[in-house]
Amino acid sequence: MGTDLDYGFAVFRLGLLVGGLALFVWGWRARRRGEARAERRLRLALLGVLAATAFGSYFYFWRFARLHVEDTFHYYVGSKYFPELGYYGLYDCTLQALDDAGRADLAALPHVRNLATMALEPPPLALARGPGCKQGFSPERWREFAADVRWFHARVPGDRWAHVMEDHGYHPSPVWTLFGRPLASAIPVKGAGTRVLARLDHALVLGAFLFVGFSVGWETACFAAIVWGTGFLWRYSWIGDAFLRHLWLASSLVGLGWLRRRRHAGAAVFFTTAALLRIFPAVFWIGWAGHALRELVRTRAVSPATRRFVAASALTAAVLVAASVPVSGRGLGVWPEFADKISRFAEHSAVNKMGLGVVAQALERGLAGGGGSGALGAAIQAARLLVVALGLFGF
């Protein structure tokens, strides 16, 4: 899409971030000396302008205002036809549908990923599994699936389509499918439907920041929008104009807002939803759990707020997990299938993985010269655990 190499725009966004930090420092210093009302209004107005600009800059000011086709293919087709595809059938069945239409072009595909093993395989192996796909579809559903696949295939350049078929498939949780499948089934992937799909996340993120402004404060909401809008690791070319990719973020921000207003039950509902959508947002529970534990040690009693949070979390999890089973169309086996898919994905190396585990592996390879060392590996892992412990303490 060209966005990764737009260095001039990257410098512009870095300037927005620096400007936001400068206004943040200005406000901190002004509050210490007693900020005048006129000065505060000017500072907040400038902060609002920077926040709005940063929000627009994330979407490149709608320069690429269209559906993110490659990413949406996985989430739209994967959720809409999840009862038939599950977590392993997306690429095999896609290749079969294209082959039926004479569009498979196996020569243009270096590999196709086997989603059951995560291995890259020659396209004929994937195509050999294709005939079994139709057994899971009704004739009408197969025709609809094939039409959607052809629509996406026609809008992805050949070199990008090869990349799509080597990606990691559909791996959102069944709770994400609970939200995504009804929407994908209701919104056709053509005409105005594509604009609706591409704009859902705009509304989610904007609404979440507005809620943060309502619950926490205008200054905090603007600063959060600036950091989000100018971030490189979650830039537009990954998930911009995609389909419900920011649902976990919106839910997490609303949960933090409710927690700031001491609405513990409401915070629990949104934190639990975010965790069940993408798993990793469960980290937000750590800060709350640390505070609850400290209060328990200090007072020797479980507070009413803690009871409400735990009860609301348990109830939300029970409702969402139970509701996800029939919507998935795959029965109670959908959760074990999801666990297996995620475990295979976690074990698989990927260029966009990040975190202390990746750093530890790189350090061990670099310092040991590729040969490996038991003592060195143990020392690096010990340092990694220390950093994690310090981070959790700080959190």
Coordinates of C-alpha atoms in Angstrom, one line a residue:
M1 CA 0.0 0.0 0.0
G2 CA 3.0 2.3 0.1
T3 CA 2.4 3.6 3.6
D4 CA 5.4 1.8 5.2
L5 CA 7.9 3.7 2.9
D6 CA 6.3 7.2 3.4
Y7 CA 9.1 8.6 5.4
G8 CA 8.0 12.2 5.1
F9 CA 4.7 11.3 6.6
A10 CA 6.4 9.3 9.4
V11 CA 8.4 12.5 10.3
F12 CA 5.1 14.5 10.3
R13 CA 3.5 12.0 12.7
L14 CA 6.6 12.0 14.9
G15 CA 6.2 15.8 15.1
L16 CA 2.6 15.3 16.3
L17 CA 3.8 13.0 19.0
V18 CA 6.5 15.4 20.1
G19 CA 4.0 18.3 20.1
G20 CA 1.6 16.2 22.3
L21 CA 4.4 15.4 24.8
A22 CA 5.4 19.1 24.9
L23 CA 1.8 20.1 25.7
F24 CA 1.7 17.4 28.3
V25 CA 4.8 18.8 30.0
W26 CA 3.4 22.4 29.6
G27 CA 0.3 21.3 31.5
W28 CA 2.3 19.5 34.2
R29 CA 4.4 22.6 34.9
A30 CA 1.5 25.0 34.6
R31 CA -0.5 23.0 37.3
R32 CA 2.5 23.2 39.6
R33 CA 2.7 27.0 39.4
G34 CA -1.1 27.6 39.2
E35 CA -2.5 27.6 35.7
A36 CA -4.6 30.6 34.5
R37 CA -8.0 29.8 32.9
A38 CA -7.0 31.4 29.6
E39 CA -3.8 29.5 29.5
R40 CA -5.6 26.2 30.2
R41 CA -8.1 26.9 27.5
L42 CA -5.4 27.6 24.9
R43 CA -3.4 24.5 25.9
L44 CA -6.5 22.2 25.7
A45 CA -7.5 23.7 22.4
L46 CA -4.1 23.0 21.0
L47 CA -4.2 19.5 22.4
G48 CA -7.6 18.9 20.8
V49 CA -6.2 20.0 17.4
L50 CA -3.2 17.7 17.7
A51 CA -5.5 14.8 18.8
A52 CA -7.8 15.2 15.9
T53 CA -4.9 15.5 13.5
A54 CA -3.3 12.4 15.0
F55 CA -6.5 10.5 14.7
G56 CA -6.8 11.4 11.0
S57 CA -3.1 10.7 10.4
Y58 CA -3.5 7.1 11.5
F59 CA -5.9 6.7 8.5
Y60 CA -3.5 8.8 6.4
F61 CA -6.3 11.4 6.2
W62 CA -8.4 8.9 4.2
R63 CA -5.9 8.9 1.4
F64 CA -6.4 5.1 1.2
A65 CA -10.1 5.3 2.1
R66 CA -11.1 1.9 1.1
L67 CA -11.5 -1.6 2.6
H68 CA -8.3 -3.3 3.7
V69 CA -8.9 -6.2 1.4
E70 CA -6.2 -8.7 2.5
D71 CA -6.9 -8.4 6.2
T72 CA -10.7 -8.3 5.8
F73 CA -10.6 -11.4 3.7
H74 CA -9.5 -13.4 6.7
Y75 CA -11.9 -11.8 9.2
Y76 CA -14.9 -11.4 6.9
V77 CA -14.8 -14.8 5.1
G78 CA -13.4 -16.6 8.2
S79 CA -16.3 -15.5 10.4
K80 CA -19.1 -15.6 7.9
Y81 CA -18.4 -19.2 6.9
F82 CA -16.9 -20.3 10.3
P83 CA -19.4 -23.1 10.7
E84 CA -18.1 -24.8 7.6
L85 CA -14.4 -23.7 7.7
G86 CA -13.5 -23.7 11.4
Y87 CA -10.0 -22.7 12.1
Y88 CA -8.3 -24.9 9.5
G89 CA -10.3 -24.8 6.3
L90 CA -10.0 -21.2 5.0
Y91 CA -7.1 -21.6 2.5
D92 CA -7.9 -25.1 1.3
C93 CA -11.5 -24.2 0.5
T94 CA -10.5 -20.8 -1.0
L95 CA -8.2 -22.6 -3.4
Q96 CA -10.9 -25.1 -4.3
A97 CA -13.4 -22.3 -5.0
L98 CA -10.9 -20.5 -7.2
D99 CA -10.0 -23.7 -9.0
D100 CA -13.7 -24.3 -9.7
A101 CA -13.8 -20.9 -11.4
G102 CA -10.6 -21.5 -13.3
R103 CA -8.8 -18.8 -11.3
A104 CA -6.5 -20.8 -9.0
D105 CA -3.4 -20.1 -11.0
L106 CA -1.2 -22.4 -8.9
A107 CA 1.9 -21.3 -10.8
A108 CA 1.6 -17.9 -9.2
L109 CA 1.5 -19.3 -5.7
P110 CA 4.9 -20.4 -4.3
H111 CA 3.2 -22.0 -1.2
V112 CA -0.1 -22.3 0.6
R113 CA -0.1 -22.6 4.4
N114 CA -1.6 -25.7 5.9
L115 CA -3.5 -24.2 8.8
A116 CA -3.7 -27.5 10.7
T117 CA 0.1 -27.8 10.9
M118 CA 1.2 -24.2 10.1
A119 CA 3.6 -25.6 7.5
L120 CA 4.0 -24.0 4.1
E121 CA 3.2 -26.6 1.4
P122 CA 3.1 -26.7 -2.4
P123 CA -0.3 -25.6 -3.7
P124 CA -1.2 -29.0 -5.2
L125 CA -1.3 -30.5 -1.7
A126 CA -3.8 -27.8 -0.5
L127 CA -5.8 -28.3 -3.7
A128 CA -5.9 -32.1 -3.0
R129 CA -7.8 -31.4 0.2
G130 CA -10.2 -29.1 -1.5
P131 CA -12.9 -31.5 -2.6
G132 CA -13.6 -32.3 1.0
C133 CA -14.6 -28.7 1.6
K134 CA -17.9 -29.0 -0.2
Q135 CA -19.1 -31.7 2.0
G136 CA -19.4 -29.2 4.9
F137 CA -21.3 -26.6 2.8
S138 CA -24.8 -26.7 1.5
P139 CA -24.9 -26.0 -2.3
E140 CA -26.3 -22.5 -1.7
R141 CA -23.7 -21.7 1.0
W142 CA -20.9 -23.0 -1.3
R143 CA -22.0 -20.7 -4.1
E144 CA -22.2 -17.8 -1.8
F145 CA -18.8 -18.6 -0.3
A146 CA -17.2 -19.0 -3.8
A147 CA -18.7 -15.6 -4.9
D148 CA -17.2 -13.9 -1.9
V149 CA -13.8 -15.5 -2.4
R150 CA -13.8 -14.4 -6.1
W151 CA -14.7 -10.9 -5.0
F152 CA -11.7 -10.6 -2.7
H153 CA -9.4 -12.4 -5.1
A154 CA -10.2 -10.0 -7.9
R155 CA -9.2 -7.0 -5.7
V156 CA -5.8 -8.3 -4.5
P157 CA -2.8 -8.1 -6.9
G158 CA -1.2 -11.4 -7.7
D159 CA 1.9 -10.9 -5.6
R160 CA -0.2 -9.8 -2.6
W161 CA -2.6 -12.8 -3.1
A162 CA 0.4 -15.1 -2.8
H163 CA 1.2 -13.5 0.5
V164 CA -2.4 -13.9 1.7
M165 CA -2.3 -17.6 1.1
E166 CA 0.9 -17.9 3.2
D167 CA -0.6 -15.9 6.1
H168 CA -1.8 -17.5 9.3
G169 CA -5.5 -17.9 8.6
Y170 CA -8.4 -17.0 10.8
H171 CA -7.6 -17.1 14.5
P172 CA -9.9 -14.8 16.5
S173 CA -11.6 -16.3 19.5
P174 CA -15.1 -17.7 19.3
V175 CA -16.2 -14.6 21.2
W176 CA -14.9 -12.4 18.4
T177 CA -16.8 -14.7 16.0
L178 CA -19.9 -14.0 18.2
F179 CA -19.7 -10.4 17.1
G180 CA -18.1 -10.7 13.7
R181 CA -20.2 -13.4 12.1
P182 CA -23.6 -11.7 12.4
L183 CA -22.2 -8.5 11.0
A184 CA -20.4 -10.3 8.1
S185 CA -23.6 -12.2 7.3
A186 CA -25.7 -9.0 7.3
I187 CA -23.3 -6.7 5.4
P188 CA -22.6 -7.7 1.7
V189 CA -19.1 -7.4 0.6
K190 CA -19.9 -5.2 -2.3
G191 CA -21.0 -1.6 -3.0
A192 CA -21.8 0.4 0.1
G193 CA -21.2 -2.7 2.2
T194 CA -17.4 -2.3 1.8
R195 CA -17.6 1.3 3.0
V196 CA -19.6 0.2 6.1
L197 CA -17.1 -2.6 6.9
A198 CA -14.1 -0.2 6.5
R199 CA -15.7 2.5 8.7
L200 CA -16.9 0.3 11.7
D201 CA -13.5 0.6 13.4
H202 CA -13.4 4.4 12.8
A203 CA -16.5 4.7 14.8
L204 CA -15.4 2.2 17.5
V205 CA -12.1 4.0 18.2
L206 CA -13.6 7.5 18.0
G207 CA -16.4 6.5 20.4
A208 CA -13.9 4.9 22.8
F209 CA -11.8 8.1 23.0
L210 CA -14.8 10.2 23.5
F211 CA -15.8 7.9 26.4
V212 CA -12.4 8.3 27.9
G213 CA -12.8 12.1 27.6
F214 CA -16.2 11.8 29.4
S215 CA -15.0 9.4 32.1
V216 CA -11.3 10.4 32.7
G217 CA -10.9 13.8 31.2
W218 CA -10.3 15.7 28.0
E219 CA -6.6 16.0 28.4
T220 CA -6.1 12.3 29.0
A221 CA -8.3 11.4 26.0
C222 CA -6.4 13.7 23.7
F223 CA -3.0 12.4 24.8
A224 CA -4.2 8.8 24.4
A225 CA -5.5 9.7 20.9
I226 CA -2.1 11.3 19.9
V227 CA -0.1 8.2 21.1
W228 CA -2.5 5.8 19.3
G229 CA -2.7 7.9 16.1
T230 CA 1.1 8.2 15.7
G231 CA 2.1 4.7 16.8
F232 CA 4.3 2.8 14.3
L233 CA 3.9 -0.7 15.6
W234 CA 0.2 -0.7 15.1
R235 CA 0.2 1.4 11.9
Y236 CA -2.5 1.6 9.3
S237 CA -0.9 -0.8 6.9
W238 CA -1.4 -3.6 9.4
I239 CA -5.1 -3.2 10.4
G240 CA -6.3 0.2 9.1
D241 CA -9.7 0.1 7.4
A242 CA -10.1 -3.5 8.4
F243 CA -13.1 -5.3 9.9
L244 CA -13.6 -5.0 13.7
R245 CA -9.9 -5.2 14.4
H246 CA -10.1 -2.5 17.1
L247 CA -13.0 -4.0 19.0
W248 CA -10.7 -5.2 21.8
L249 CA -9.1 -1.7 22.0
A250 CA -12.5 0.1 22.3
S251 CA -13.7 -2.4 24.9
S252 CA -10.5 -2.0 26.9
L253 CA -10.6 1.8 26.8
V254 CA -14.2 1.9 27.9
G255 CA -13.4 -0.6 30.7
L256 CA -10.6 1.7 31.9
G257 CA -13.0 4.7 31.8
W258 CA -15.5 2.9 33.9
L259 CA -12.8 1.8 36.4
R260 CA -11.7 5.4 36.7
R261 CA -15.2 6.4 37.7
R262 CA -15.3 3.5 40.2
R263 CA -18.0 1.6 38.3
H264 CA -16.4 -1.7 39.0
A265 CA -19.1 -3.9 37.5
G266 CA -19.2 -2.0 34.2
A267 CA -15.4 -2.1 34.0
A268 CA -15.4 -5.8 34.6
V269 CA -17.9 -6.3 31.7
F270 CA -15.7 -4.5 29.2
F271 CA -12.4 -5.9 30.5
T272 CA -13.7 -9.5 30.3
T273 CA -15.1 -8.9 26.9
A274 CA -11.7 -7.5 25.6
A275 CA -9.9 -10.5 27.1
L276 CA -12.2 -13.0 25.5
L277 CA -11.9 -11.2 22.2
R278 CA -8.1 -11.3 21.9
I279 CA -6.8 -12.9 25.1
F280 CA -3.9 -10.6 25.7
P281 CA -6.0 -7.7 27.1
A282 CA -6.4 -9.8 30.2
V283 CA -3.3 -7.9 31.3
F284 CA -5.6 -5.1 32.4
W285 CA -6.7 -7.3 35.2
I286 CA -3.3 -7.4 36.7
G287 CA -3.4 -3.8 37.9
W288 CA -6.8 -4.2 39.3
A289 CA -5.9 -7.5 41.0
G290 CA -2.8 -5.9 42.5
H291 CA -4.9 -3.1 44.0
A292 CA -7.6 -5.6 45.3
L293 CA -4.9 -7.7 46.9
R294 CA -3.3 -4.7 48.6
E295 CA -6.7 -3.7 49.9
L296 CA -7.4 -7.2 51.2
V297 CA -4.1 -7.3 53.1
R298 CA -4.7 -3.8 54.5
T299 CA -8.3 -4.3 55.6
R300 CA -8.5 -8.1 56.0
A301 CA -11.8 -8.0 54.2
V302 CA -13.0 -8.3 50.6
S303 CA -14.5 -5.0 49.6
P304 CA -18.0 -4.7 47.9
A305 CA -16.3 -3.2 44.8
T306 CA -14.1 -6.4 44.5
R307 CA -17.2 -8.6 44.8
R308 CA -19.0 -6.7 42.1
F309 CA -16.0 -6.8 39.8
V310 CA -15.5 -10.6 40.3
A311 CA -19.2 -11.3 39.9
A312 CA -19.6 -9.2 36.8
S313 CA -16.5 -10.8 35.3
A314 CA -17.7 -14.3 35.9
L315 CA -21.2 -13.5 34.6
T316 CA -19.9 -11.8 31.5
A317 CA -17.5 -14.7 30.7
A318 CA -20.3 -17.2 31.2
V319 CA -22.7 -15.4 28.9
L320 CA -20.2 -14.7 26.1
V321 CA -18.7 -18.2 26.1
A322 CA -22.1 -19.8 26.2
A323 CA -23.4 -17.5 23.4
S324 CA -20.3 -18.1 21.2
V325 CA -21.0 -21.9 21.0
P326 CA -24.2 -21.8 18.9
V327 CA -23.1 -18.8 16.9
S328 CA -19.9 -20.5 15.9
G329 CA -21.9 -23.3 14.4
R330 CA -19.4 -25.9 15.6
G331 CA -20.7 -26.8 19.0
L332 CA -18.8 -27.2 22.2
G333 CA -15.7 -28.3 20.2
V334 CA -15.1 -24.8 19.1
W335 CA -13.1 -23.8 22.2
P336 CA -10.7 -26.8 22.1
E337 CA -10.2 -26.1 18.4
F338 CA -9.4 -22.5 19.2
A339 CA -7.0 -23.5 21.9
D340 CA -5.2 -25.8 19.5
K341 CA -5.1 -23.2 16.8
I342 CA -3.6 -20.5 19.2
S343 CA -1.1 -22.9 20.6
R344 CA 0.2 -23.8 17.1
F345 CA 0.3 -20.1 16.2
A346 CA 2.2 -19.2 19.3
E347 CA 4.8 -21.9 18.6
H348 CA 5.2 -20.6 15.0
S349 CA 7.8 -18.0 14.2
A350 CA 6.6 -14.8 12.6
V351 CA 8.3 -11.6 11.6
N352 CA 5.8 -9.4 13.4
K353 CA 6.1 -11.1 16.8
M354 CA 7.4 -8.9 19.6
G355 CA 8.0 -9.1 23.3
L356 CA 10.7 -10.3 25.7
G357 CA 10.6 -13.9 24.4
V358 CA 11.7 -12.7 20.9
V359 CA 14.4 -10.5 22.5
A360 CA 15.6 -13.3 24.6
Q361 CA 15.9 -15.7 21.7
A362 CA 17.7 -13.1 19.6
L363 CA 20.2 -12.3 22.4
E364 CA 20.9 -16.0 22.9
R365 CA 21.5 -16.6 19.2
G366 CA 23.7 -13.5 18.9
L367 CA 25.8 -14.0 22.0
A368 CA 26.3 -17.7 21.5
G369 CA 27.1 -17.3 17.9
G370 CA 24.3 -19.5 16.8
G371 CA 25.7 -22.5 18.8
G372 CA 23.7 -22.0 21.9
S373 CA 24.7 -22.3 25.5
G374 CA 22.8 -23.8 28.5
A375 CA 24.3 -21.4 31.0
L376 CA 23.9 -18.4 28.8
G377 CA 20.3 -19.3 28.0
A378 CA 19.5 -19.7 31.7
A379 CA 21.0 -16.3 32.5
I380 CA 19.0 -14.6 29.7
Q381 CA 15.8 -16.3 30.8
A382 CA 16.5 -15.2 34.4
A383 CA 17.0 -11.7 33.3
R384 CA 13.8 -11.9 31.3
L385 CA 11.8 -13.1 34.3
L386 CA 13.3 -10.2 36.4
V387 CA 12.2 -7.7 33.8
V388 CA 8.7 -9.2 33.8
A389 CA 8.5 -9.1 37.6
L390 CA 9.6 -5.5 37.7
G391 CA 7.1 -4.6 35.0
L392 CA 4.2 -6.3 36.9
F393 CA 5.3 -4.6 40.1
G394 CA 5.2 -1.2 38.3
F395 CA 1.9 -2.0 36.6

